[in-house]
PDB file of C-alpha atoms and ligand atoms in Angstrom:
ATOM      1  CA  UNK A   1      -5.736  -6.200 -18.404  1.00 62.00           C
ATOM      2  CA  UNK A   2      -6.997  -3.109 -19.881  1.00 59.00           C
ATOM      3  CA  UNK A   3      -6.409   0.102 -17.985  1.00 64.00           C
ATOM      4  CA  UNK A   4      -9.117   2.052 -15.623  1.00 63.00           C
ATOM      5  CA  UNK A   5      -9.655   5.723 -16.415  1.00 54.00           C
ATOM      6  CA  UNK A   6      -8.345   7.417 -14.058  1.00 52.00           C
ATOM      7  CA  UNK A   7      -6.274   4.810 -12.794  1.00 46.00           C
ATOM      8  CA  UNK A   8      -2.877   7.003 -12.337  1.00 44.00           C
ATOM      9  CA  UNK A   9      -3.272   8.126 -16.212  1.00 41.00           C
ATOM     10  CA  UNK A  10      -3.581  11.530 -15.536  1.00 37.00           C
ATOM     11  CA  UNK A  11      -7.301  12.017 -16.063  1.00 37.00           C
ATOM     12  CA  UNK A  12      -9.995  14.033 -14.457  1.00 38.00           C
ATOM     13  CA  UNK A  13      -7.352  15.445 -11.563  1.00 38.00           C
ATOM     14  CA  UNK A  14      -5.767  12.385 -10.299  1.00 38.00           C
ATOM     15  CA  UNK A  15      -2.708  12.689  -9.355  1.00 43.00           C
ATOM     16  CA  UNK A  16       0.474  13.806 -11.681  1.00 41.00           C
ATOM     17  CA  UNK A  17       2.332  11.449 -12.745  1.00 44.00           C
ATOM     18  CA  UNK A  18       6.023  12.939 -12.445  1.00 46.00           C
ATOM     19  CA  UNK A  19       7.379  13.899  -8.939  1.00 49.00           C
ATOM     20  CA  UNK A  20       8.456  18.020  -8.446  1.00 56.00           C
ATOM     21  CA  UNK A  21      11.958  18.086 -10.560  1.00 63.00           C
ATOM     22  CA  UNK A  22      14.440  15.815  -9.096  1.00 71.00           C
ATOM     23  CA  UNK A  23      12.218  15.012  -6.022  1.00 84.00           C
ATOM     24  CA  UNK A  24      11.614  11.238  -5.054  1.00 93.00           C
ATOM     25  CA  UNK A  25       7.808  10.797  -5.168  1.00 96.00           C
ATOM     26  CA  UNK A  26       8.660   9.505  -1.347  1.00 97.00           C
ATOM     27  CA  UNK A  27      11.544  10.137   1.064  1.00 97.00           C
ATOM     28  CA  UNK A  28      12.054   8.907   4.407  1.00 97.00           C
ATOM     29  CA  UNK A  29      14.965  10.361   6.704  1.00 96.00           C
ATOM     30  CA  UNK A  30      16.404   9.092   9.833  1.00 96.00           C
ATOM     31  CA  UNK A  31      12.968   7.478  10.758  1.00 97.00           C
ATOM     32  CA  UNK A  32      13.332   6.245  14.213  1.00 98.00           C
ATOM     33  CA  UNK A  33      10.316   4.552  16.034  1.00 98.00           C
ATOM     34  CA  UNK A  34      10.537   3.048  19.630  1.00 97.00           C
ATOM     35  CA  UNK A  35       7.608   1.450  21.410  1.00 96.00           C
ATOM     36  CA  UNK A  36       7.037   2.062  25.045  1.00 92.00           C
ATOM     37  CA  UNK A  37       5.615  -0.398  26.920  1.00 87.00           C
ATOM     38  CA  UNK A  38       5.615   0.082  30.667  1.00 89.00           C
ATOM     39  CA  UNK A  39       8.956   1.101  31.495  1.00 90.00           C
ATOM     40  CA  UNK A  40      10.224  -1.430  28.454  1.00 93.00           C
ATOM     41  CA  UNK A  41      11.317   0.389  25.546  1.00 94.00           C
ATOM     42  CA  UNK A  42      11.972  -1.082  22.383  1.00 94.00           C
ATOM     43  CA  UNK A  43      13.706   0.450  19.697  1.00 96.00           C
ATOM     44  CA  UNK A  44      11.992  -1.081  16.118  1.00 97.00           C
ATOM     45  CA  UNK A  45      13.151   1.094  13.858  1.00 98.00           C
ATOM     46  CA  UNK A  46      16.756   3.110  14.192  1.00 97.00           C
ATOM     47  CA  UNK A  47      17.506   5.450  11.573  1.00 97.00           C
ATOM     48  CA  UNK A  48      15.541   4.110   8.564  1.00 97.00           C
ATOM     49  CA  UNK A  49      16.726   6.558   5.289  1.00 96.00           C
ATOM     50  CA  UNK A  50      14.506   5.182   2.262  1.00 95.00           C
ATOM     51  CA  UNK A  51      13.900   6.895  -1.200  1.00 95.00           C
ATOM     52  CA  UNK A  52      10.879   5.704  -3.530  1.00 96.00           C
ATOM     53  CA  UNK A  53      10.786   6.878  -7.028  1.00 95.00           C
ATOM     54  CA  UNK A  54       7.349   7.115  -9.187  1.00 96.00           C
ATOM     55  CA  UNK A  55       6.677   3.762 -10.864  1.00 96.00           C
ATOM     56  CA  UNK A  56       9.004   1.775  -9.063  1.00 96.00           C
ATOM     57  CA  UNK A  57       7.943  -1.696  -6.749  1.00 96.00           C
ATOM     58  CA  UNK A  58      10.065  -1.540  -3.975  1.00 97.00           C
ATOM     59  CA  UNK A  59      10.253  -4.869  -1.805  1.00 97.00           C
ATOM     60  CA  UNK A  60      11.137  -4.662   1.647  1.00 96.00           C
ATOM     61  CA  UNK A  61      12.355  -7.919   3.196  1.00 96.00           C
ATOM     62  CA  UNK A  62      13.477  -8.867   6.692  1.00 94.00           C
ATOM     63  CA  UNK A  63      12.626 -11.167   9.222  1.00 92.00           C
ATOM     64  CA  UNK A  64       9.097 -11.622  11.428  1.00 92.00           C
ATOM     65  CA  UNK A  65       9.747  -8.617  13.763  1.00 93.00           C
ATOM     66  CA  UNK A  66      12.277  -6.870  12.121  1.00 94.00           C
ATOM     67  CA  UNK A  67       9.904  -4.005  11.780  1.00 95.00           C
ATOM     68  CA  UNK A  68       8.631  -4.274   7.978  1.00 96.00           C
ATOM     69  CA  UNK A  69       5.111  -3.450   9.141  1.00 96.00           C
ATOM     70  CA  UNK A  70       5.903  -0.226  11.614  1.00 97.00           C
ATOM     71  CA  UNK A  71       8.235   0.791   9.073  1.00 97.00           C
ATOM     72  CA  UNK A  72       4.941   0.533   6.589  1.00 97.00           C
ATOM     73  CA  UNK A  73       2.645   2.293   8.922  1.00 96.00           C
ATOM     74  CA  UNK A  74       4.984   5.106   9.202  1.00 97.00           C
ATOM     75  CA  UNK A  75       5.361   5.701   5.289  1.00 97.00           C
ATOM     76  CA  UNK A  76       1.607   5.355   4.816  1.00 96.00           C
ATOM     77  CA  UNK A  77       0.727   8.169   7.547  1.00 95.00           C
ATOM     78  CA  UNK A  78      -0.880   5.005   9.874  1.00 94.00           C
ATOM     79  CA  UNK A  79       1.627   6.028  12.493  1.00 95.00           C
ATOM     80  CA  UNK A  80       3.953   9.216  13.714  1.00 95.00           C
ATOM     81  CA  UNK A  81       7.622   7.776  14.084  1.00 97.00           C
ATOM     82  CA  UNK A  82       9.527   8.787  17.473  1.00 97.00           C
ATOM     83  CA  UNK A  83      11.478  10.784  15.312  1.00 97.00           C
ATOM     84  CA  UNK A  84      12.678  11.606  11.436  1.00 97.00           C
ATOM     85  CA  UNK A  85      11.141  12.746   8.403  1.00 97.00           C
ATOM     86  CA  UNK A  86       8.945  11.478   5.759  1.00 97.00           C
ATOM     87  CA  UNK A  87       8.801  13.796   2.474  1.00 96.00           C
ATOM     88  CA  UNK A  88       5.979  13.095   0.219  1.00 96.00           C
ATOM     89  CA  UNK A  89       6.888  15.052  -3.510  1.00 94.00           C
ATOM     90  CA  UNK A  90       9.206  16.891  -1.000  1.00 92.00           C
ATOM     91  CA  UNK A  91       6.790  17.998   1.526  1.00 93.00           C
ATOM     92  CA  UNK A  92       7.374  17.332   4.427  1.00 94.00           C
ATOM     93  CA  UNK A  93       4.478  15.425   6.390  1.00 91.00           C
ATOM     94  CA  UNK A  94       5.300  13.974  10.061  1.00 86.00           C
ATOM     95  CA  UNK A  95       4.612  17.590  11.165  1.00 87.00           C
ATOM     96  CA  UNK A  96       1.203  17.740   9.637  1.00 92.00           C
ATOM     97  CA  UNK A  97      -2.019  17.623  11.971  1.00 92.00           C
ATOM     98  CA  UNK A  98      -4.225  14.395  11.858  1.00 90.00           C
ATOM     99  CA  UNK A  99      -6.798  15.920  10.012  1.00 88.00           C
ATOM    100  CA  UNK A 100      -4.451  16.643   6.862  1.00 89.00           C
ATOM    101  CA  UNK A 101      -2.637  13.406   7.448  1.00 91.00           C
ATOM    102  CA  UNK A 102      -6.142  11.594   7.248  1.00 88.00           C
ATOM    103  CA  UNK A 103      -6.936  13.482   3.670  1.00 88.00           C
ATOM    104  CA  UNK A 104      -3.466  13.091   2.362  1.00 90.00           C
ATOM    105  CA  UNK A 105      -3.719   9.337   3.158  1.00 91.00           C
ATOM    106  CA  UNK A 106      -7.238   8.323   1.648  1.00 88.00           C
ATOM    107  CA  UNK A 107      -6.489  10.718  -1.779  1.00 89.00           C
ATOM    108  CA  UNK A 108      -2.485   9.832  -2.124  1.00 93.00           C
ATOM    109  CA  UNK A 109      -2.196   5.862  -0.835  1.00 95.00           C
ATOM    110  CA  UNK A 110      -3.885   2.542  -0.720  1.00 95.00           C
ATOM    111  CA  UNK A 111      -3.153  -0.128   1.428  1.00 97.00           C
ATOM    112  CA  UNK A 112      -3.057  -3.668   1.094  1.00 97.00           C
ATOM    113  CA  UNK A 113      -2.877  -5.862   3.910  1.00 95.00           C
ATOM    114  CA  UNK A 114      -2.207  -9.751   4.733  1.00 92.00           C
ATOM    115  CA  UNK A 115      -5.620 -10.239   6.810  1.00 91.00           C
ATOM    116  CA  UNK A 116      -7.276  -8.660   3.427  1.00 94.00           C
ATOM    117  CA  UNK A 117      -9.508  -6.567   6.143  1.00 95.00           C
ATOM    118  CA  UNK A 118     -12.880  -6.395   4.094  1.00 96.00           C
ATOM    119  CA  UNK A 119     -15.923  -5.127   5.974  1.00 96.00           C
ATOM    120  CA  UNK A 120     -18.000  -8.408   6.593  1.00 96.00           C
ATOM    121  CA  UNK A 121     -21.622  -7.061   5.780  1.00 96.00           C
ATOM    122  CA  UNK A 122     -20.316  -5.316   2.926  1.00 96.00           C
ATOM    123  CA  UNK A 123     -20.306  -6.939  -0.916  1.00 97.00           C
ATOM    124  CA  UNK A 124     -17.370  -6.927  -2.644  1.00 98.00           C
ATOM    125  CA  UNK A 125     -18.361  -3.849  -4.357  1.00 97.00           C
ATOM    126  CA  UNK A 126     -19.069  -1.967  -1.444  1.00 96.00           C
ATOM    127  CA  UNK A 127     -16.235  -2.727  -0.042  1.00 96.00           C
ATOM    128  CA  UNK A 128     -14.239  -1.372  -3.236  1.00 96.00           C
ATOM    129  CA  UNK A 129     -15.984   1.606  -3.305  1.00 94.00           C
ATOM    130  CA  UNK A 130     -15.023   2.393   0.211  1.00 91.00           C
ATOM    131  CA  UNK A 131     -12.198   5.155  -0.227  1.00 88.00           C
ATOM    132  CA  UNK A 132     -14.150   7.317  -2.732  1.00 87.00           C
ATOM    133  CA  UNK A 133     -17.520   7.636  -0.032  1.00 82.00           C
ATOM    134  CA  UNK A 134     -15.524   8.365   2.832  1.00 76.00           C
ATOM    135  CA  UNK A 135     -12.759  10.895   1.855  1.00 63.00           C
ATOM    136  CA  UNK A 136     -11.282  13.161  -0.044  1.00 59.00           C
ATOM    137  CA  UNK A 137     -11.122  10.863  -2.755  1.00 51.00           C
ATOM    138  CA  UNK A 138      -9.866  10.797  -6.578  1.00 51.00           C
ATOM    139  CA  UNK A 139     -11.506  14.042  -7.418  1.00 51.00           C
ATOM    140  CA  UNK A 140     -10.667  16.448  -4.062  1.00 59.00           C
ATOM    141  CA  UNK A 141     -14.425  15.594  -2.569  1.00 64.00           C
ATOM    142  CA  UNK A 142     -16.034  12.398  -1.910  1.00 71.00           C
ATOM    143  CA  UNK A 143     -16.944  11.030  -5.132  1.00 77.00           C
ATOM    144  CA  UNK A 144     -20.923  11.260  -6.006  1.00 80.00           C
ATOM    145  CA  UNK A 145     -21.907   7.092  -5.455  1.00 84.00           C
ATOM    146  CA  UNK A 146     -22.691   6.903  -8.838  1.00 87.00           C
ATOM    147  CA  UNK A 147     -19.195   7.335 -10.016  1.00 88.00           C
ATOM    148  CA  UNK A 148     -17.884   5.422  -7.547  1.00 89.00           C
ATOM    149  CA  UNK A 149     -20.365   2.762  -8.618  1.00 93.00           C
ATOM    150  CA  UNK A 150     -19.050   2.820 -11.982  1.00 94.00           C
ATOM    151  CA  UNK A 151     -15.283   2.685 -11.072  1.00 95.00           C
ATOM    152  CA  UNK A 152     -15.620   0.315  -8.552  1.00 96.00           C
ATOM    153  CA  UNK A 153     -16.941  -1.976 -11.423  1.00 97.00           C
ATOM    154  CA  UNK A 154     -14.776  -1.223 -13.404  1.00 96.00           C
ATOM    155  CA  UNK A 155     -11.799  -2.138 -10.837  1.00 96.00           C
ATOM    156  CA  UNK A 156     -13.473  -5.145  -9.992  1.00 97.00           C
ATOM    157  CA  UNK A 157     -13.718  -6.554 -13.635  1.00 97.00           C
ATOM    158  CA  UNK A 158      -9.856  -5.432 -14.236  1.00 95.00           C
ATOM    159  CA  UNK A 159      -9.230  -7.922 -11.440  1.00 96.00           C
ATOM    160  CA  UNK A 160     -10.851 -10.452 -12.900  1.00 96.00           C
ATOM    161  CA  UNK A 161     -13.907 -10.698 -10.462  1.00 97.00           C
ATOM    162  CA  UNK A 162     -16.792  -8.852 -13.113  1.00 97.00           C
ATOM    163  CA  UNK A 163     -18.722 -12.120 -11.612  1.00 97.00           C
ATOM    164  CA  UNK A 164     -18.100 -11.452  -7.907  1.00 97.00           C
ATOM    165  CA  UNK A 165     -19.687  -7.876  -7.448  1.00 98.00           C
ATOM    166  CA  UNK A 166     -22.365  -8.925  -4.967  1.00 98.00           C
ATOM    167  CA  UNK A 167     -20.428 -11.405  -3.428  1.00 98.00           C
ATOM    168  CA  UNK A 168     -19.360 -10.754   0.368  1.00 98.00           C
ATOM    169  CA  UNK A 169     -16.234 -11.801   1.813  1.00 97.00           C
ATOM    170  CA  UNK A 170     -17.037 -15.103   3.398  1.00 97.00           C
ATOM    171  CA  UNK A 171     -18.509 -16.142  -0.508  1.00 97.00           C
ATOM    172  CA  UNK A 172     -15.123 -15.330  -1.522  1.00 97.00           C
ATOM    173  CA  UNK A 173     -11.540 -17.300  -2.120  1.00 97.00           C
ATOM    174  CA  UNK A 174      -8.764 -16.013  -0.686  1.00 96.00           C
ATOM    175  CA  UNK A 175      -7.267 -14.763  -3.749  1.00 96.00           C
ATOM    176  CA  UNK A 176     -10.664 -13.088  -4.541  1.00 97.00           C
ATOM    177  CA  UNK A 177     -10.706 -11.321  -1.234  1.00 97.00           C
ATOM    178  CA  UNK A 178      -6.886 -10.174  -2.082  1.00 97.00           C
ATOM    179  CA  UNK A 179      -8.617  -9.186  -5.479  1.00 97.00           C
ATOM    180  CA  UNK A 180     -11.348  -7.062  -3.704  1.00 98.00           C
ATOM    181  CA  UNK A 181      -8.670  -5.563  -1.317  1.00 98.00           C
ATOM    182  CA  UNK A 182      -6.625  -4.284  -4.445  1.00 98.00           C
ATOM    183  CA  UNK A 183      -9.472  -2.801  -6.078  1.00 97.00           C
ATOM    184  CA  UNK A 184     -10.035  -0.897  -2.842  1.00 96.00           C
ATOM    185  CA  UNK A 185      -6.704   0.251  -2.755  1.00 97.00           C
ATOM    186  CA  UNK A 186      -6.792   1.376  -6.173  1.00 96.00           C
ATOM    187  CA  UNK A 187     -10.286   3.050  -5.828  1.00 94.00           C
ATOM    188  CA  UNK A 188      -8.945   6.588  -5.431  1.00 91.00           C
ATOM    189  CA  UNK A 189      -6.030   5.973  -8.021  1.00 93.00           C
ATOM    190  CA  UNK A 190      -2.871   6.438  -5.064  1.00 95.00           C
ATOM    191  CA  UNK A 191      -0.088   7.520  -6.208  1.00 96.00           C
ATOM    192  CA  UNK A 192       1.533   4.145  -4.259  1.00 98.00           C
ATOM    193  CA  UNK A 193      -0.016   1.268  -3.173  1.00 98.00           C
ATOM    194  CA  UNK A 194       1.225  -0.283   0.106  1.00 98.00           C
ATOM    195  CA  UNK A 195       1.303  -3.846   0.146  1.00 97.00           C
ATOM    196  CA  UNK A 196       1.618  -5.556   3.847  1.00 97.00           C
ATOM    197  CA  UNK A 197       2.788  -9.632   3.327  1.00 96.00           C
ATOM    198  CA  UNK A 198      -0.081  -9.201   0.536  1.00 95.00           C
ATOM    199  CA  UNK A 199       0.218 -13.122  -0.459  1.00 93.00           C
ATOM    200  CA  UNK A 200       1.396 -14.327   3.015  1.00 92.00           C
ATOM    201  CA  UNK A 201      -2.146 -15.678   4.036  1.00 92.00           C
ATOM    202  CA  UNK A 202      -2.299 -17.643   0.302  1.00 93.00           C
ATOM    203  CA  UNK A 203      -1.419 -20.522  -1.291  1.00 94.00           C
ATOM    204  CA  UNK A 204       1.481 -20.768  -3.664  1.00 92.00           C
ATOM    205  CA  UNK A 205      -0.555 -20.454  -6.909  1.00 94.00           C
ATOM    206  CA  UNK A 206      -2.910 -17.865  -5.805  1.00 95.00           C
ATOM    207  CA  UNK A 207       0.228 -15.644  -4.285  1.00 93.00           C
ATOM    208  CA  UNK A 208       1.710 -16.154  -7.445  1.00 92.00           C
ATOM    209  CA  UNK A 209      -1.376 -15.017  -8.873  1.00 94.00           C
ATOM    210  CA  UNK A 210      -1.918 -11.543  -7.078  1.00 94.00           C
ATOM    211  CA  UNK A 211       1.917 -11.124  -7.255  1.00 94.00           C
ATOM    212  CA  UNK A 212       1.631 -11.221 -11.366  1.00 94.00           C
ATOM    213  CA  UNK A 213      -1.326  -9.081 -10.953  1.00 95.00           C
ATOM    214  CA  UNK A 214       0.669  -6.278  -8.691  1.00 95.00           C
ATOM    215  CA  UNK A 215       3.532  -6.822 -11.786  1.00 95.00           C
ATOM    216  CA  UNK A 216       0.840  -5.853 -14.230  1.00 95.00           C
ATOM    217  CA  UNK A 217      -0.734  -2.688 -12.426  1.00 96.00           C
ATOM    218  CA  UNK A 218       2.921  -1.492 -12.547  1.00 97.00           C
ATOM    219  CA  UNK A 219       3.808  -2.098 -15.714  1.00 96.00           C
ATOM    220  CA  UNK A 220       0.570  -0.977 -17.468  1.00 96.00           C
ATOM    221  CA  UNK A 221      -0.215   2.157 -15.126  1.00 95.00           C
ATOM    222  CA  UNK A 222       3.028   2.693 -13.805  1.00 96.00           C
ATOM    223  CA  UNK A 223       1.413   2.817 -10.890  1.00 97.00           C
ATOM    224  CA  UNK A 224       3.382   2.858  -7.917  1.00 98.00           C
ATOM    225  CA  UNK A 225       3.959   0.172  -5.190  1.00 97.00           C
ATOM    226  CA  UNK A 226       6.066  -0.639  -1.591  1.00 97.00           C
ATOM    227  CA  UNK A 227       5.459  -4.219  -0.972  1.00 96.00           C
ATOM    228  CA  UNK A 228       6.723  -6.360   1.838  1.00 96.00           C
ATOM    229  CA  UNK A 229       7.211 -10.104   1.851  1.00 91.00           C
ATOM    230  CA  UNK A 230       9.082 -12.733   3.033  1.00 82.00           C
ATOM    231  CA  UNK A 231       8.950 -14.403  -0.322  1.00 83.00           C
ATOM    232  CA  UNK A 232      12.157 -14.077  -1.781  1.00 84.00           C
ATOM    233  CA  UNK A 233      11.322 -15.265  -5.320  1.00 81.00           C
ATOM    234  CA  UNK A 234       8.593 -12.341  -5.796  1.00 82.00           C
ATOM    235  CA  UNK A 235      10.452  -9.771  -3.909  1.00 89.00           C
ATOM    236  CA  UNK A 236      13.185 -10.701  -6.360  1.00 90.00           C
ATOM    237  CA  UNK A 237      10.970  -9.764  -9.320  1.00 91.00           C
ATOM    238  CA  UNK A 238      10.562  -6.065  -7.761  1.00 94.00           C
ATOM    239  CA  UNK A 239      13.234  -3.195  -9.032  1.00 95.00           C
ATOM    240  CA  UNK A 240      14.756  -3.235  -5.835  1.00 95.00           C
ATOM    241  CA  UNK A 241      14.848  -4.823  -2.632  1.00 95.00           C
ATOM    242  CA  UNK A 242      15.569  -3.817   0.585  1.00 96.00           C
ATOM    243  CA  UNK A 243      16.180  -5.557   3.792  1.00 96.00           C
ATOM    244  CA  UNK A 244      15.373  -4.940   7.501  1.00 95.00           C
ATOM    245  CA  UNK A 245      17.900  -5.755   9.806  1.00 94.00           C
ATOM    246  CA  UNK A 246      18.306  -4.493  13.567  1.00 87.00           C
ATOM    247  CA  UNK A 247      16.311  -1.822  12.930  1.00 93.00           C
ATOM    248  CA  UNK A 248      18.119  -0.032   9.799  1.00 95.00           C
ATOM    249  CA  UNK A 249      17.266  -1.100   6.331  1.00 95.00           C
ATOM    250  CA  UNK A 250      20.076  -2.324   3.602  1.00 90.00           C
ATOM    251  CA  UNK A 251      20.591  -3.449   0.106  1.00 87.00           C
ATOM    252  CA  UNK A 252      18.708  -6.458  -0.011  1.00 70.00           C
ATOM    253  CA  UNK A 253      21.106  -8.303  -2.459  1.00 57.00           C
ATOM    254  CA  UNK A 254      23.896  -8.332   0.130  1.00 48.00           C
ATOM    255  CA  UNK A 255      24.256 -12.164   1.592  1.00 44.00           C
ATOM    256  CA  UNK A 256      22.575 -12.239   5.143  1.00 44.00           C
ATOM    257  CA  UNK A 257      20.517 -14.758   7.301  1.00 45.00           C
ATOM    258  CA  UNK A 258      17.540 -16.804   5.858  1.00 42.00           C
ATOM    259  CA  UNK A 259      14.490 -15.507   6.468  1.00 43.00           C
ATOM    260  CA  UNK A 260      12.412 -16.448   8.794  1.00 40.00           C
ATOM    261  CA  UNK A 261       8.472 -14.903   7.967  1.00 39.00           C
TER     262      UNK A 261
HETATM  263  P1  LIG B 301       7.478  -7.173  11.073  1.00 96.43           P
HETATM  264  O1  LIG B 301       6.357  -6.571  10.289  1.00 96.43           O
HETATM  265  O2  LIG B 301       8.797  -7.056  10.409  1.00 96.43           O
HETATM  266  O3  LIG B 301       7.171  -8.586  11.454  1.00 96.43           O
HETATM  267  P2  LIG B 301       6.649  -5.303  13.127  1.00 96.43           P
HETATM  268  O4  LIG B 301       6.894  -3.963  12.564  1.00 96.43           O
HETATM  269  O5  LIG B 301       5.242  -5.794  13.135  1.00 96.43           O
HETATM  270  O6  LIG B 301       7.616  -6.355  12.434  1.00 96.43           O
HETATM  271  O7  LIG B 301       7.145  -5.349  14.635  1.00 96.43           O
HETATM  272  C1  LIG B 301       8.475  -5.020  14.995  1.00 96.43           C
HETATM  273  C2  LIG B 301       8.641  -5.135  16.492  1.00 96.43           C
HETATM  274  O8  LIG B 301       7.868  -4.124  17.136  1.00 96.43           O
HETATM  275  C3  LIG B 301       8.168  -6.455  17.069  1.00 96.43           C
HETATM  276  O9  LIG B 301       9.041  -6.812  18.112  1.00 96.43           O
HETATM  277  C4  LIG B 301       6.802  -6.130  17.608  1.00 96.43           C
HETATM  278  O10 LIG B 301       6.459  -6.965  18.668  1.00 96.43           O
HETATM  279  C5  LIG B 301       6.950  -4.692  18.035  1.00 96.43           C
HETATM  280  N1  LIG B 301       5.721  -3.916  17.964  1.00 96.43           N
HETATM  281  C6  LIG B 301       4.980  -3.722  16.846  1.00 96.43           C
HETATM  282  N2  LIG B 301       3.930  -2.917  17.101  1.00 96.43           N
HETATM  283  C7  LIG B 301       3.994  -2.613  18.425  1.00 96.43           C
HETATM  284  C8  LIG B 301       3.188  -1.828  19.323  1.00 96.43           C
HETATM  285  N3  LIG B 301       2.110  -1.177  18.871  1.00 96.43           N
HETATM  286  N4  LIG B 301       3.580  -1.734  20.597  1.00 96.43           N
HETATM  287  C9  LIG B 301       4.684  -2.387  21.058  1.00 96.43           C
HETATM  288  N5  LIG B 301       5.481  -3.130  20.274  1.00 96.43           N
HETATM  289  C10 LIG B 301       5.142  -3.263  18.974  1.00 96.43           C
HETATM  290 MG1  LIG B 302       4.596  -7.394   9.598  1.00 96.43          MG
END
């Protein structure tokens, strides 16, 4: 793969590279997140503490309701935890308003999800292009379509799918969808990429496939990435591993109960 301007590399504004001196590029303290349901409460998440460095993949592992995906939504601005703190470069964000946490979410993070979520009507350049039209985007403003036109291309043909432009979703593979999803993500070069169970709705050799792909992005453009899965082989390929348990999150090398999804 060869890289995409703009693609984390420091050009044309996107986002610096290095974290403030000695600051984690993300920091999460004492997250706690209980859901109310009725008069049923139920305490997902208590006291998550979680530090992401610039360039690293971090794999989170745990079981199917541990809490892997509200702990995601919380990192990624999605969701407000009941209470803690989430420092982005060492700002502090769960007090922001919605409005800033929208902005700071569309320029600073992409998402990646298991369901791929790709706007039906859309092609699979459209759907790339996405991030740049409606936000904030790489360059502080929404970025004029022609640009994004251009980048989105160029994304696309990175990923392998130069062939697939005007392709929509239901003319694609599953892989290629994952493909199309990635581009997106990447569209308004994030400084980290979440990745929700990104290979769980694939086949062995195509999860293999995006997983390599997600290897390469990091290792060519440094670029960023927090990835759940219940796959231990490809979380085992990440530099480090973490595990959801009750609630808390722990090394993810220590021995502990098979997992179930
Ligand atoms: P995982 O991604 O590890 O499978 P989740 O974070 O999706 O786990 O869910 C953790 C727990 O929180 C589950 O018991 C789930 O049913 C519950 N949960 C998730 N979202 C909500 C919600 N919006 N309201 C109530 N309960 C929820
Ligand atoms: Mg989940």
């Amino acid at each position: 793969m060869s890289k995409i301007p703009g693609s984390s590399s420091g050009e044309e504004g996107s986002p610096p590279e290095q974290s403030a001196a000695g600051q984690p590029l993300l920091r999460a303290s004492s997250l706690r997140k209980v859901y109310r349901d009725g008069t049923r409460e139920l305490e997902v998440l208590r006291g998550v503490n979680l530090q992401i460095e610039t360039s690293q993949i971090l794999a989170i592992i745990g079981a199917s309701g541990s809490g892997k995906s509200t702990l995601l939504h919380l990192l990624g601005l999605l969701d407000r935890p009941t209470s803690g703190q989430i420092f982005y470069r060492g700002r502090e964000l769960t007090g922001l308003k919605e409005r800033e946490r929208a902005a700071m979410r569309t320029r600073e993070f992409g998402f990646v999800f298991q369901m791929f979520h790709l706007l039906p009507d859309l092609d699979a350049q459209e759907n790339t292009m996405l991030p740049a039209l409606i936000g904030p985007g790489l360059f502080g403003s929404p970025l004029p379509r022609s640009r994004a036109w251009k980048r989105s291309a160029d994304l696309l043909a990175r990923l392998g799918l130069a062939h697939r432009l005007r392709h929509r979703p239901s003319q694609l593979s599953g892989g290629e969808k994952q493909r199309v999803a990635i581009a997106r993500a990447l569209m308004n070069a994030p400084a980290i990429v979440f990745c929700d169970e990104p290979t769980g709705n694939l086949d062995a050799a195509t999860s293999a496939e995006i997983y390599q792909l997600l290897l390469d992005l990091n290792r060519e453009d440094r670029q960023t990435f927090v990835l759940v899965t219940h796959e231990m082989d490809l979380a085992a390929r990440a530099h480090r591993v973490l595990r959801m348990t009750d609630g808390r999150l722990s090394s993810g090398d220590e021995s502990a109960p098979a997992l179930s999804s």
